[in-house]
XYZ file of C-alpha atoms in Angstrom:
747
model
C 0.219 0.321 0.083
C 3.236 2.189 0.198
C 4.609 1.600 -2.590
C 0.994 2.539 -4.887
C 0.430 5.456 -2.413
C 3.879 6.995 -3.750
C 3.059 6.280 -7.426
C -0.386 7.548 -7.159
C -0.698 11.856 -7.947
C -2.337 13.689 -5.228
C -2.105 16.628 -4.013
C -2.449 17.832 -0.528
C -3.787 21.175 -0.852
C -6.819 20.345 -3.446
C -8.220 16.287 -2.758
C -5.777 15.300 0.829
C -5.457 11.511 1.214
C -7.538 9.736 3.951
C -7.724 6.035 5.411
C -10.603 5.500 3.029
C -8.879 6.278 -0.227
C -5.524 3.933 0.777
C -4.920 1.561 -1.451
C -7.629 3.375 -4.680
C -6.497 5.067 -7.217
C -7.216 8.644 -7.311
C -9.666 8.811 -10.873
C -7.846 10.973 -13.735
C -9.159 14.212 -14.646
C -11.284 14.989 -17.695
C -9.257 17.956 -19.622
C -10.908 20.317 -21.955
C -9.757 20.518 -25.716
C -7.346 22.639 -27.161
C -8.772 25.709 -28.910
C -6.664 24.651 -32.027
C -9.054 21.153 -31.792
C -12.198 23.178 -30.831
C -11.508 24.761 -34.342
C -10.724 21.748 -35.929
C -14.029 20.488 -35.359
C -15.942 23.662 -36.044
C -14.243 23.333 -39.603
C -15.303 19.999 -40.253
C -18.763 21.118 -39.279
C -18.852 23.772 -41.213
C -17.125 21.735 -44.701
C -19.672 18.861 -43.780
C -22.935 21.086 -44.334
C -21.570 23.015 -47.256
C -21.794 19.604 -48.578
C -24.895 19.655 -47.817
C -26.044 22.657 -49.428
C -26.378 21.477 -53.073
C -27.659 19.136 -52.398
C -30.639 20.295 -50.705
C -31.152 22.809 -52.986
C -31.487 19.938 -55.758
C -34.094 18.864 -53.669
C -36.719 21.566 -53.207
C -36.367 22.336 -56.487
C -38.383 19.385 -57.408
C -40.857 19.987 -55.507
C -43.868 21.282 -57.067
C -47.670 21.798 -55.940
C -50.708 19.139 -55.530
C -54.308 19.284 -55.063
C -56.559 18.129 -52.526
C -60.365 17.743 -53.948
C -61.744 19.761 -51.242
C -65.060 21.672 -51.968
C -64.463 25.126 -53.867
C -64.735 28.635 -52.386
C -65.245 32.104 -53.366
C -61.815 34.206 -53.094
C -62.450 36.142 -49.968
C -60.384 39.457 -49.738
C -59.130 39.228 -45.743
C -59.172 43.564 -45.062
C -56.306 43.573 -43.198
C -54.241 43.471 -44.834
C -54.363 47.276 -45.293
C -53.493 49.857 -43.068
C -54.868 52.913 -43.839
C -57.767 53.589 -45.557
C -56.159 56.923 -47.793
C -55.220 54.318 -50.207
C -51.674 53.627 -48.691
C -51.727 49.611 -49.144
C -49.754 47.888 -46.318
C -50.051 44.181 -45.052
C -50.060 44.339 -41.468
C -49.363 40.351 -41.302
C -47.081 39.487 -44.020
C -47.731 35.629 -45.494
C -44.123 34.413 -45.599
C -42.291 34.105 -49.294
C -43.119 30.636 -50.499
C -40.631 29.301 -52.585
C -42.460 25.773 -52.917
C -46.075 24.813 -52.399
C -46.664 21.184 -51.799
C -49.644 19.306 -49.824
C -48.839 16.991 -46.766
C -49.460 12.922 -47.654
C -49.027 13.523 -51.706
C -45.837 11.903 -52.936
C -43.387 13.503 -55.434
C -42.824 11.883 -57.996
C -39.017 11.195 -59.809
C -37.131 13.688 -61.687
C -37.260 13.292 -64.928
C -34.402 12.737 -66.954
C -33.174 16.296 -69.004
C -34.414 16.156 -72.482
C -32.138 17.763 -75.553
C -35.178 18.025 -77.216
C -39.142 19.606 -77.236
C -41.902 19.577 -75.055
C -45.052 18.117 -75.725
C -48.542 19.019 -74.490
C -52.559 19.006 -75.397
C -54.073 22.185 -75.963
C -57.011 22.421 -72.517
C -58.340 26.117 -73.414
C -58.300 29.029 -76.503
C -59.978 32.190 -75.543
C -60.219 33.886 -78.937
C -60.432 37.870 -79.794
C -60.874 39.984 -83.049
C -58.634 39.021 -85.558
C -55.577 41.793 -85.350
C -52.941 43.489 -88.042
C -50.647 40.764 -86.156
C -51.833 37.797 -86.941
C -52.724 37.508 -83.019
C -55.914 35.586 -82.661
C -56.232 34.517 -78.933
C -54.528 32.518 -75.453
C -54.104 28.713 -75.320
C -53.384 27.097 -72.264
C -51.348 23.845 -73.089
C -50.522 21.264 -70.518
C -46.817 19.825 -70.967
C -46.918 16.047 -70.277
C -44.404 15.432 -67.613
C -41.828 11.956 -67.501
C -38.401 10.560 -69.298
C -37.585 12.028 -72.480
C -37.820 9.762 -75.038
C -35.115 10.076 -77.736
C -36.510 10.484 -81.559
C -34.818 11.403 -84.581
C -33.297 14.823 -85.790
C -37.093 15.678 -87.977
C -39.309 14.430 -84.626
C -39.064 16.144 -81.482
C -38.430 14.302 -78.231
C -41.772 14.033 -76.485
C -42.152 13.881 -72.630
C -43.718 11.006 -71.448
C -47.052 11.012 -70.758
C -49.348 10.498 -67.737
C -50.634 13.056 -65.203
C -51.990 11.536 -61.972
C -55.786 13.113 -60.708
C -55.112 15.083 -58.221
C -52.313 15.839 -58.386
C -50.357 19.034 -60.212
C -47.868 17.158 -62.113
C -44.127 18.619 -62.388
C -42.944 20.770 -65.959
C -40.248 19.003 -67.701
C -37.257 21.738 -67.531
C -36.591 22.336 -70.859
C -33.108 24.792 -70.326
C -30.854 25.252 -67.538
C -33.733 27.829 -65.890
C -36.672 25.240 -67.093
C -38.785 27.892 -68.309
C -40.674 27.650 -71.647
C -41.495 31.193 -71.964
C -40.035 33.037 -75.122
C -40.304 29.604 -76.430
C -41.776 28.811 -80.156
C -45.361 26.454 -79.856
C -46.081 24.983 -82.996
C -49.699 23.088 -83.118
C -51.432 20.327 -85.250
C -53.323 22.668 -87.604
C -50.017 24.742 -88.343
C -50.343 27.683 -85.662
C -48.076 28.469 -84.401
C -47.324 31.214 -80.830
C -45.529 32.191 -78.090
C -45.265 31.147 -74.795
C -46.180 34.780 -72.702
C -46.287 32.849 -69.264
C -45.615 29.342 -67.430
C -47.109 27.862 -64.504
C -46.184 24.457 -64.200
C -47.387 21.943 -65.952
C -49.222 24.455 -67.850
C -47.811 27.159 -70.603
C -49.549 29.739 -71.669
C -49.216 30.508 -75.720
C -49.986 33.623 -77.171
C -51.428 32.039 -80.999
C -51.256 32.575 -84.706
C -53.711 31.075 -85.321
C -56.774 28.797 -83.745
C -55.166 25.653 -82.111
C -58.633 22.536 -81.575
C -59.510 21.828 -78.106
C -57.673 18.825 -77.791
C -54.857 18.626 -80.187
C -51.196 18.054 -79.401
C -48.986 20.945 -79.172
C -45.449 20.704 -79.761
C -42.920 24.053 -77.838
C -39.798 23.909 -79.517
C -36.114 24.518 -77.568
C -36.111 27.261 -80.461
C -37.022 31.701 -79.198
C -39.123 33.551 -80.454
C -37.078 36.857 -81.369
C -37.240 40.145 -82.524
C -36.590 41.094 -85.821
C -36.263 44.535 -87.106
C -37.867 44.831 -90.231
C -37.922 48.579 -92.222
C -40.560 50.013 -93.380
C -40.995 49.687 -97.085
C -42.675 53.254 -98.172
C -42.061 56.203 -96.078
C -45.157 56.849 -94.082
C -47.451 58.998 -95.431
C -48.987 62.354 -93.542
C -51.048 61.179 -90.466
C -49.734 57.783 -90.291
C -47.372 56.859 -87.894
C -44.803 54.147 -88.078
C -44.796 51.718 -85.478
C -44.752 47.680 -85.002
C -45.712 44.312 -83.374
C -44.154 42.357 -80.983
C -42.170 40.498 -83.759
C -41.359 43.449 -85.335
C -43.302 43.702 -88.221
C -44.284 47.004 -89.305
C -47.412 48.570 -88.800
C -49.381 51.943 -89.469
C -51.344 53.599 -86.610
C -54.148 55.790 -88.130
C -53.553 59.760 -86.280
C -57.499 60.263 -86.371
C -58.639 57.310 -84.793
C -55.715 55.834 -83.417
C -56.726 52.035 -85.634
C -53.232 49.673 -87.300
C -53.255 48.928 -90.477
C -50.253 46.299 -90.925
C -48.020 47.075 -93.794
C -46.072 44.969 -96.407
C -43.194 42.950 -94.705
C -40.149 43.335 -96.084
C -37.639 40.568 -96.374
C -34.740 42.276 -95.037
C -34.536 42.224 -90.675
C -31.975 42.902 -88.408
C -31.756 40.280 -85.021
C -32.980 42.540 -82.046
C -32.764 39.966 -79.367
C -34.629 37.141 -77.656
C -38.222 39.067 -76.477
C -38.408 37.097 -73.653
C -34.645 37.708 -72.740
C -32.839 36.357 -69.534
C -32.462 38.201 -66.437
C -28.752 40.368 -66.357
C -26.904 38.443 -63.917
C -24.943 40.034 -60.968
C -21.664 39.393 -62.961
C -22.892 41.799 -66.025
C -23.546 44.617 -64.220
C -22.590 47.409 -62.130
C -23.102 49.682 -59.386
C -25.638 52.913 -60.542
C -23.656 56.036 -59.993
C -24.873 57.719 -63.448
C -28.621 60.131 -63.135
C -31.046 60.027 -65.680
C -32.781 62.910 -65.471
C -36.788 63.301 -66.122
C -36.733 67.197 -66.631
C -38.575 67.469 -64.092
C -37.361 68.871 -61.009
C -39.681 67.600 -59.070
C -39.140 63.869 -59.676
C -35.180 64.211 -59.637
C -34.898 65.821 -57.115
C -37.153 64.159 -54.717
C -37.045 60.545 -56.371
C -34.460 60.458 -58.569
C -34.307 58.057 -61.866
C -30.972 56.326 -62.398
C -29.619 54.786 -65.846
C -29.988 51.028 -65.447
C -32.880 51.093 -63.087
C -36.380 50.041 -62.930
C -39.101 52.721 -61.610
C -42.677 52.368 -61.204
C -44.918 55.049 -62.279
C -47.964 55.074 -60.022
C -51.447 56.960 -60.355
C -55.402 56.619 -61.061
C -56.461 55.302 -63.876
C -57.205 57.260 -66.778
C -56.322 60.510 -64.811
C -53.320 60.978 -67.519
C -50.677 62.408 -65.186
C -48.931 59.198 -65.797
C -48.320 59.321 -69.462
C -47.627 63.221 -69.266
C -44.683 62.090 -66.984
C -43.212 59.408 -68.932
C -43.806 61.888 -71.968
C -41.340 64.403 -70.308
C -39.177 62.490 -69.516
C -38.794 61.130 -73.144
C -38.122 64.945 -73.757
C -35.776 65.448 -71.927
C -33.517 62.171 -73.340
C -33.648 64.463 -76.487
C -31.616 66.600 -74.955
C -27.531 66.950 -74.423
C -26.360 64.402 -72.463
C -29.686 62.081 -72.230
C -30.433 57.844 -73.716
C -29.375 57.219 -77.148
C -33.147 54.664 -77.743
C -35.938 55.436 -76.076
C -39.132 53.557 -76.866
C -42.621 53.498 -76.179
C -44.193 49.858 -75.153
C -48.164 50.786 -75.798
C -50.337 47.994 -74.548
C -53.547 49.901 -75.249
C -56.503 47.956 -76.001
C -58.587 50.478 -77.307
C -57.863 53.032 -80.267
C -58.655 56.007 -78.168
C -56.061 55.278 -75.888
C -53.308 54.399 -78.544
C -54.578 57.901 -80.437
C -53.793 59.734 -76.587
C -50.188 58.412 -76.793
C -50.012 59.497 -80.204
C -51.035 62.592 -79.992
C -48.891 63.489 -76.548
C -46.040 62.027 -78.347
C -46.738 64.430 -81.550
C -47.425 67.555 -79.441
C -44.106 67.380 -77.648
C -42.170 67.095 -80.426
C -41.003 63.352 -79.705
C -42.574 61.289 -82.285
C -40.340 60.881 -84.617
C -37.371 59.570 -81.893
C -39.228 56.853 -80.458
C -39.776 53.278 -81.128
C -43.032 53.215 -80.685
C -44.120 48.819 -80.064
C -47.761 48.065 -79.441
C -50.862 45.939 -80.109
C -52.477 45.654 -82.733
C -56.470 44.532 -81.108
C -59.364 46.316 -82.634
C -62.080 48.069 -81.147
C -62.767 49.494 -77.799
C -61.787 47.773 -75.027
C -64.744 46.154 -73.883
C -65.176 43.202 -75.391
C -65.661 40.856 -72.140
C -63.341 38.677 -70.321
C -61.744 36.660 -72.308
C -60.955 39.325 -74.888
C -59.060 40.763 -72.086
C -57.603 37.601 -71.501
C -56.183 38.010 -75.362
C -55.134 41.639 -75.341
C -53.597 41.268 -72.625
C -51.154 38.341 -73.334
C -50.506 40.322 -76.968
C -49.707 42.891 -74.688
C -47.518 41.036 -72.544
C -45.017 39.793 -75.759
C -45.497 44.392 -76.014
C -43.354 44.899 -73.238
C -41.139 42.536 -73.227
C -40.140 43.147 -77.210
C -39.455 47.015 -75.987
C -37.150 45.914 -73.719
C -35.248 43.962 -75.732
C -34.991 46.793 -78.357
C -33.431 49.295 -75.634
C -30.950 45.648 -73.974
C -29.974 45.402 -78.151
C -28.460 48.863 -77.716
C -27.181 48.448 -74.629
C -25.471 45.077 -75.228
C -24.405 45.873 -78.873
C -23.766 49.213 -78.879
C -23.027 49.836 -74.988
C -25.522 53.233 -75.900
C -28.101 53.724 -73.459
C -31.703 53.097 -73.890
C -35.066 54.171 -72.021
C -38.621 52.224 -72.134
C -41.399 53.412 -70.998
C -44.275 50.728 -69.971
C -47.960 51.434 -70.339
C -48.560 49.214 -68.534
C -48.424 46.498 -66.599
C -51.952 45.859 -65.615
C -52.259 44.399 -68.899
C -49.675 41.704 -66.779
C -52.040 41.150 -63.740
C -55.193 40.567 -66.829
C -52.976 38.081 -67.467
C -52.068 36.130 -64.286
C -55.708 36.076 -62.866
C -56.630 34.491 -66.383
C -53.700 31.767 -66.021
C -55.497 31.218 -62.067
C -58.981 30.848 -63.505
C -57.487 28.252 -66.163
C -55.358 26.883 -63.376
C -59.429 26.750 -61.166
C -60.876 24.920 -64.010
C -58.630 22.072 -64.827
C -57.304 21.006 -61.219
C -59.367 22.641 -58.565
C -58.684 25.704 -56.057
C -56.520 23.470 -54.531
C -54.359 23.593 -57.202
C -53.582 26.999 -57.055
C -51.478 28.187 -53.406
C -54.438 29.759 -51.989
C -52.558 33.302 -51.887
C -52.192 33.045 -55.534
C -55.774 32.889 -55.500
C -56.705 35.885 -53.289
C -55.120 38.148 -55.078
C -51.287 38.101 -52.955
C -48.343 37.625 -54.585
C -47.148 33.883 -54.761
C -43.643 32.920 -55.942
C -44.830 32.036 -58.831
C -46.767 35.872 -59.635
C -43.556 37.369 -58.529
C -40.810 35.217 -60.834
C -43.594 36.624 -63.346
C -43.840 40.439 -62.814
C -39.986 39.928 -62.821
C -39.338 38.708 -65.296
C -39.634 41.872 -66.542
C -38.790 44.336 -63.958
C -35.574 43.038 -63.048
C -34.388 43.015 -66.733
C -33.105 46.420 -65.930
C -29.750 47.567 -65.254
C -26.324 48.789 -65.599
C -24.060 46.811 -67.903
C -20.187 46.048 -66.716
C -17.831 46.843 -70.042
C -17.490 43.453 -70.588
C -21.352 42.869 -70.563
C -21.812 45.603 -73.405
C -21.795 48.896 -71.498
C -24.683 50.569 -71.981
C -27.282 50.569 -69.599
C -31.281 49.295 -69.591
C -33.618 51.862 -67.756
C -37.364 50.665 -67.021
C -40.479 53.297 -66.394
C -43.362 51.202 -65.770
C -46.692 52.289 -65.255
C -49.308 50.772 -62.958
C -52.249 52.134 -62.016
C -54.843 51.367 -59.134
C -59.029 52.511 -59.483
C -59.849 55.572 -58.023
C -61.320 55.944 -54.520
C -65.120 56.069 -55.007
C -66.922 58.477 -52.637
C -69.742 56.413 -51.157
C -72.266 57.778 -49.239
C -71.773 57.939 -45.727
C -75.427 58.412 -44.397
C -78.532 56.076 -43.833
C -82.401 57.067 -44.293
C -82.461 59.273 -41.819
C -79.612 61.464 -42.644
C -76.707 60.363 -39.871
C -73.165 58.884 -40.898
C -73.534 54.234 -40.829
C -72.481 53.777 -37.205
C -70.524 49.438 -37.974
C -70.808 46.637 -35.604
C -68.423 44.815 -34.605
C -69.458 41.744 -36.361
C -69.288 44.151 -39.815
C -65.070 43.259 -38.784
C -64.727 39.903 -39.258
C -61.694 38.776 -40.851
C -59.748 41.809 -39.305
C -56.523 41.870 -38.050
C -56.712 40.577 -33.786
C -55.247 43.668 -32.954
C -57.608 45.889 -34.655
C -60.912 44.335 -33.519
C -59.183 44.931 -30.169
C -58.866 48.502 -30.472
C -62.609 48.658 -32.112
C -63.628 46.840 -28.291
C -62.104 50.069 -26.871
C -63.621 52.010 -28.400
C -67.135 50.523 -28.349
C -66.529 50.299 -24.799
C -65.559 54.487 -24.511
C -69.265 54.904 -26.282
C -66.845 55.815 -29.832
C -69.322 54.989 -32.612
C -67.544 53.055 -35.765
C -68.109 55.731 -38.026
C -66.681 56.061 -42.063
C -64.912 59.170 -40.881
C -63.564 58.133 -37.488
C -61.954 54.931 -39.152
C -60.841 57.333 -41.421
C -59.416 59.683 -39.084
C -57.251 56.304 -36.510
C -56.135 54.269 -40.475
C -58.889 51.472 -40.408
C -60.251 51.051 -43.917
C -63.983 50.709 -43.785
C -65.755 47.622 -44.518
C -65.632 46.708 -48.239
C -69.344 47.694 -49.420
C -69.185 47.988 -53.005
C -67.365 46.310 -56.128
C -65.526 48.774 -56.713
C -64.475 49.508 -53.629
C -63.339 45.379 -53.426
C -61.448 45.967 -57.026
C -59.373 49.840 -55.582
C -57.996 46.822 -52.814
C -56.573 44.345 -55.402
C -55.302 46.743 -57.162
C -53.558 48.823 -54.557
C -52.398 44.902 -53.255
C -50.112 44.381 -56.616
C -49.161 47.861 -56.536
C -47.770 46.914 -53.019
C -46.098 43.751 -54.494
C -44.903 45.205 -56.762
C -42.987 47.901 -54.960
C -40.903 45.028 -53.537
C -39.590 44.422 -56.574
C -39.380 47.667 -58.113
C -35.442 50.365 -57.850
C -37.925 53.277 -56.552
C -41.350 53.688 -57.028
C -43.034 57.690 -58.403
C -46.478 58.335 -56.635
C -48.489 60.513 -58.560
C -51.345 61.496 -56.701
C -54.499 64.375 -58.081
C -55.143 65.831 -54.663
C -51.811 66.488 -53.619
C -52.299 69.253 -56.268
C -54.544 70.932 -53.893
C -51.177 71.486 -51.399
C -49.346 75.071 -52.772
C -51.741 75.628 -54.649
C -51.699 73.029 -57.647
C -48.640 71.029 -57.755
C -47.436 69.617 -61.252
C -45.961 67.354 -61.556
C -48.582 65.732 -58.646
C -46.178 63.748 -56.806
C -46.524 62.505 -53.895
C -43.511 62.563 -52.219
C -44.033 60.940 -48.571
C -45.322 57.642 -51.193
C -42.407 58.294 -53.792
C -38.789 56.417 -53.471
C -35.610 56.094 -54.981
C -33.965 53.011 -53.376
C -30.851 53.572 -55.125
C -28.625 55.169 -53.710
C -29.416 54.533 -49.554
C -27.026 54.503 -47.305
C -23.966 56.767 -46.155
C -21.301 53.661 -46.979
C -22.939 53.060 -50.695
C -21.157 54.490 -53.824
C -23.827 54.182 -55.967
C -26.019 57.152 -56.671
C -29.217 57.666 -58.676
C -29.270 61.795 -58.356
C -26.854 64.449 -59.896
C -24.177 65.981 -57.666
C -25.407 69.560 -58.416
C -28.827 68.803 -57.627
C -27.689 66.721 -53.952
C -25.836 69.719 -53.386
C -27.933 72.176 -53.108
C -31.217 69.686 -51.343
C -29.438 68.017 -48.698
C -32.249 66.464 -46.522
C -35.260 68.743 -47.937
C -37.029 64.909 -47.508
C -37.514 65.248 -43.993
C -38.687 68.396 -44.629
C -41.146 67.992 -47.039
C -42.816 65.052 -44.457
C -42.526 67.739 -41.831
C -45.056 69.227 -43.399
C -47.391 67.100 -44.970
C -47.926 66.609 -41.176
C -48.742 70.088 -40.937
C -51.352 70.568 -43.851
C -53.254 67.199 -43.352
C -56.827 67.321 -42.830
C -56.917 66.952 -39.759
C -54.567 68.633 -38.498
C -55.867 71.346 -35.685
C -56.908 74.483 -36.759
C -55.135 76.761 -34.089
C -53.429 79.528 -34.134
C -49.646 78.321 -35.536
C -46.653 79.624 -34.079
C -43.597 81.437 -35.728
C -41.392 78.328 -36.383
C -44.354 76.148 -38.257
C -45.669 79.558 -40.292
C -41.654 79.875 -41.199
C -41.930 76.403 -42.533
C -44.574 76.401 -44.220
C -43.382 79.257 -45.731
C -39.854 77.455 -47.080
C -42.574 74.643 -47.988
C -44.323 76.792 -50.846
C -41.034 78.294 -51.601
C -39.748 74.438 -52.306
C -43.408 74.279 -54.403
C -42.768 76.831 -56.348
C -38.907 76.454 -57.181
C -40.237 72.595 -58.520
C -43.704 73.644 -60.303
C -43.136 72.738 -63.540
C -46.591 72.041 -66.259
C -46.857 69.163 -68.076
C -44.472 70.144 -71.208
C -42.017 72.848 -69.890
C -39.301 70.428 -69.609
C -36.003 71.889 -67.336
C -32.335 70.850 -68.543
C -30.312 70.641 -65.216
C -28.818 73.920 -64.832
C -32.794 75.807 -65.488
C -33.740 73.486 -62.329
C -29.933 74.149 -60.201
C -31.584 77.762 -60.683
C -34.923 77.532 -59.629
C -33.862 75.261 -56.615
C -30.967 77.949 -55.617
C -33.766 80.145 -55.571
C -35.530 78.555 -53.262
C -32.437 77.941 -50.768
C -30.923 80.516 -50.000
C -34.688 81.660 -48.934
C -35.032 84.482 -51.872
C -38.253 82.324 -52.912
C -40.641 83.212 -49.436
C -40.666 87.004 -50.335
C -42.604 85.907 -53.689
C -44.685 83.729 -51.200
C -45.410 86.070 -48.892
C -47.068 87.508 -52.150
C -49.451 85.035 -52.987
C -46.722 84.290 -55.863
C -47.702 80.440 -55.422
C -46.819 77.313 -57.588
C -49.542 76.997 -59.924
C -50.215 81.170 -60.226
C -49.471 83.058 -63.358
C -46.982 85.499 -61.037
C -45.021 82.530 -60.048
C -44.387 81.011 -63.203
C -43.326 84.252 -64.506
C -40.554 84.915 -61.330
C -39.568 81.339 -61.829
C -39.049 81.637 -65.877
C -37.355 84.924 -65.956
C -35.187 84.244 -63.187
C -33.955 81.667 -64.889
C -33.593 84.060 -67.630
C -31.716 86.282 -65.458
C -29.117 84.131 -64.507
C -28.702 81.918 -68.235
C -27.614 85.849 -69.463
C -25.129 86.080 -66.412
C -23.332 83.060 -66.352
C -24.102 81.222 -69.377
C -20.657 79.581 -68.526
C -21.392 78.075 -65.016
C -24.877 77.075 -66.911
C -22.926 75.058 -69.726
C -20.420 73.817 -67.304
C -23.637 72.205 -65.004
C -25.344 70.350 -67.789
C -21.699 68.927 -69.235
C -20.812 67.711 -65.988
C -24.114 67.035 -63.569
C -22.036 68.677 -60.950
C -21.680 72.422 -59.461
C -17.892 72.741 -57.576
C -17.449 75.272 -54.660
C -16.533 78.817 -56.956
C -19.953 77.618 -59.469
C -22.182 77.604 -56.593
C -20.554 81.032 -55.122
C -21.380 82.241 -59.054
C -24.938 81.102 -59.067
C -26.176 82.318 -55.490
C -25.056 85.957 -56.457
C -26.010 85.684 -60.299
C -29.808 84.904 -58.245
C -29.439 87.668 -55.661
C -28.469 90.108 -58.544
C -32.324 89.131 -59.673
C -34.257 89.662 -56.485
C -31.977 92.839 -55.634
C -32.978 94.774 -59.274
């Protein structure tokens, strides 16, 4: 025992040896792993996780929605998806973005082997329309067969295996690396042809040139339909406007009534690229750091647009504000420093709308400088849902083709292109049509509930993004040019409802009328009812809660605002035009709603990307915050008490800024002219004019600004030319500009 005791490690201070311990070895202590060993284990875990990521991505990409047999119910709009009744739509409880959809207990079919040939499908529906000048006669839905590919000869395309099990939506066959058939050529048994404008696996929707037969076979080729620029056979005669369809075929539009007439096609033509081109890769695009000036101070100051950016133009239907701003932007591009290629995608389904756009371009003097791509549908646009679907399918192709024209200039020539899309509303009509077709074929549960209720599922976002995300500023290795998109999207005008009952009193809602609203909103309403507050439309408007839907028009309005909210999340910025903004400041023009308008390019102090001109940035730093303060003070529910001195001064400066940025439609200003008016407001020289009643929208206010610009341009012409050439404003140039502006008011 004594010998073993001497061999055992023991520390008398920490573990003294007792009589009972003698003869029993002390257990060895557990050693803590060294930091180097911990780091090694961490690297091993990370390596295993990185190796599993591709397998996980490959597995999830093959999941497709499935169908359960449940009774169909009518879609219901949940009012809680909206935050304010004034028109600003914010979903308070967002549904997480669904990257795929599946139903439990439904087995997934194994992935099919890749195919080197074309796909084959069956025509399940066809919506005709009146014959048009481009030959488009309707939109067909074909179900693409899924399964293993069957090898065939060169003459016979490879056929995708048959077999669609009842109660399940099959997977669509991937024909290329992206698995997208959009833009592919489709040939039918009877000789009709078409192009896929939308794909919702396993159904592809085809814009047809010719009428296919229901139940007949259709072959989807790997060949992508391209636009071919074909010149007109002869010079346009007076009263006739040159245009083209989505394929590039020359057309002539009658200026008197807006009707479209096909002309004789020429054999010679130049390829402009795929109509439904791919979205630029991240490696192909660079930072947006070059402004594309619109010539309107309100836009270039508060929500600037950069070359390579996509921006939404949002406004009420049929008020003309969006088209006015679009035409003014095109006019500014014809001046030195503008873009090289201007394209207008006109998706109007009526001759009257087509005539309106041509008249605006003619009055601006830029009709011959703009490439006009138009739909060729005839009629007044009131042909019902079927005609709407077929017209909208052609409109989708027109928008894609117009972007292809600008892409050609950017990629091949290194130029800068601007495409005006008028408008995205037809994309929404196409999507609604595809949803209805899927409901008819597979039932309600074949469609993600979010899509059937008008929300933005993953497929819907991909459909709109395929156009919106084609904008970009290309690197030199990819062409060096840029494609800028301005896309119009409209919403229904707010209805003026009669909120008074038969007795002349305002309608009072009960709590049962708010079924489906968010629980937080219900809790607020319960507190109001217990406090004895009547829940009326005016009260709901003050607290920002939308009133229960009482009409189909209001339901459509909220749906359109919900769609706009989804588009905003995909875009680089939006310009919200609100005609009600004209009443603030005596007639604001253009009627930009500054709080709702935003440019997301250049946000953040650590970014090198900038969409605005440095000269404007030097003069209007922090102006957005001042506009927000003024908007709160000018709100309808603001207290009508006597304003303090600071508030009066703030509103006076706000009206001075509105006067400096006021421009009527067609009054496009160069960058230097904008800087003159902005400088006058910056140093407070327009305050006295506002106090005298010469505010924005008045003749006196317009004369003061125009005379000021003329005086400064005659005083410092070299500085004005330098601003237009460099888009910048040096310290010495700013001092000369301030001195010239001050001399005008000191006369």
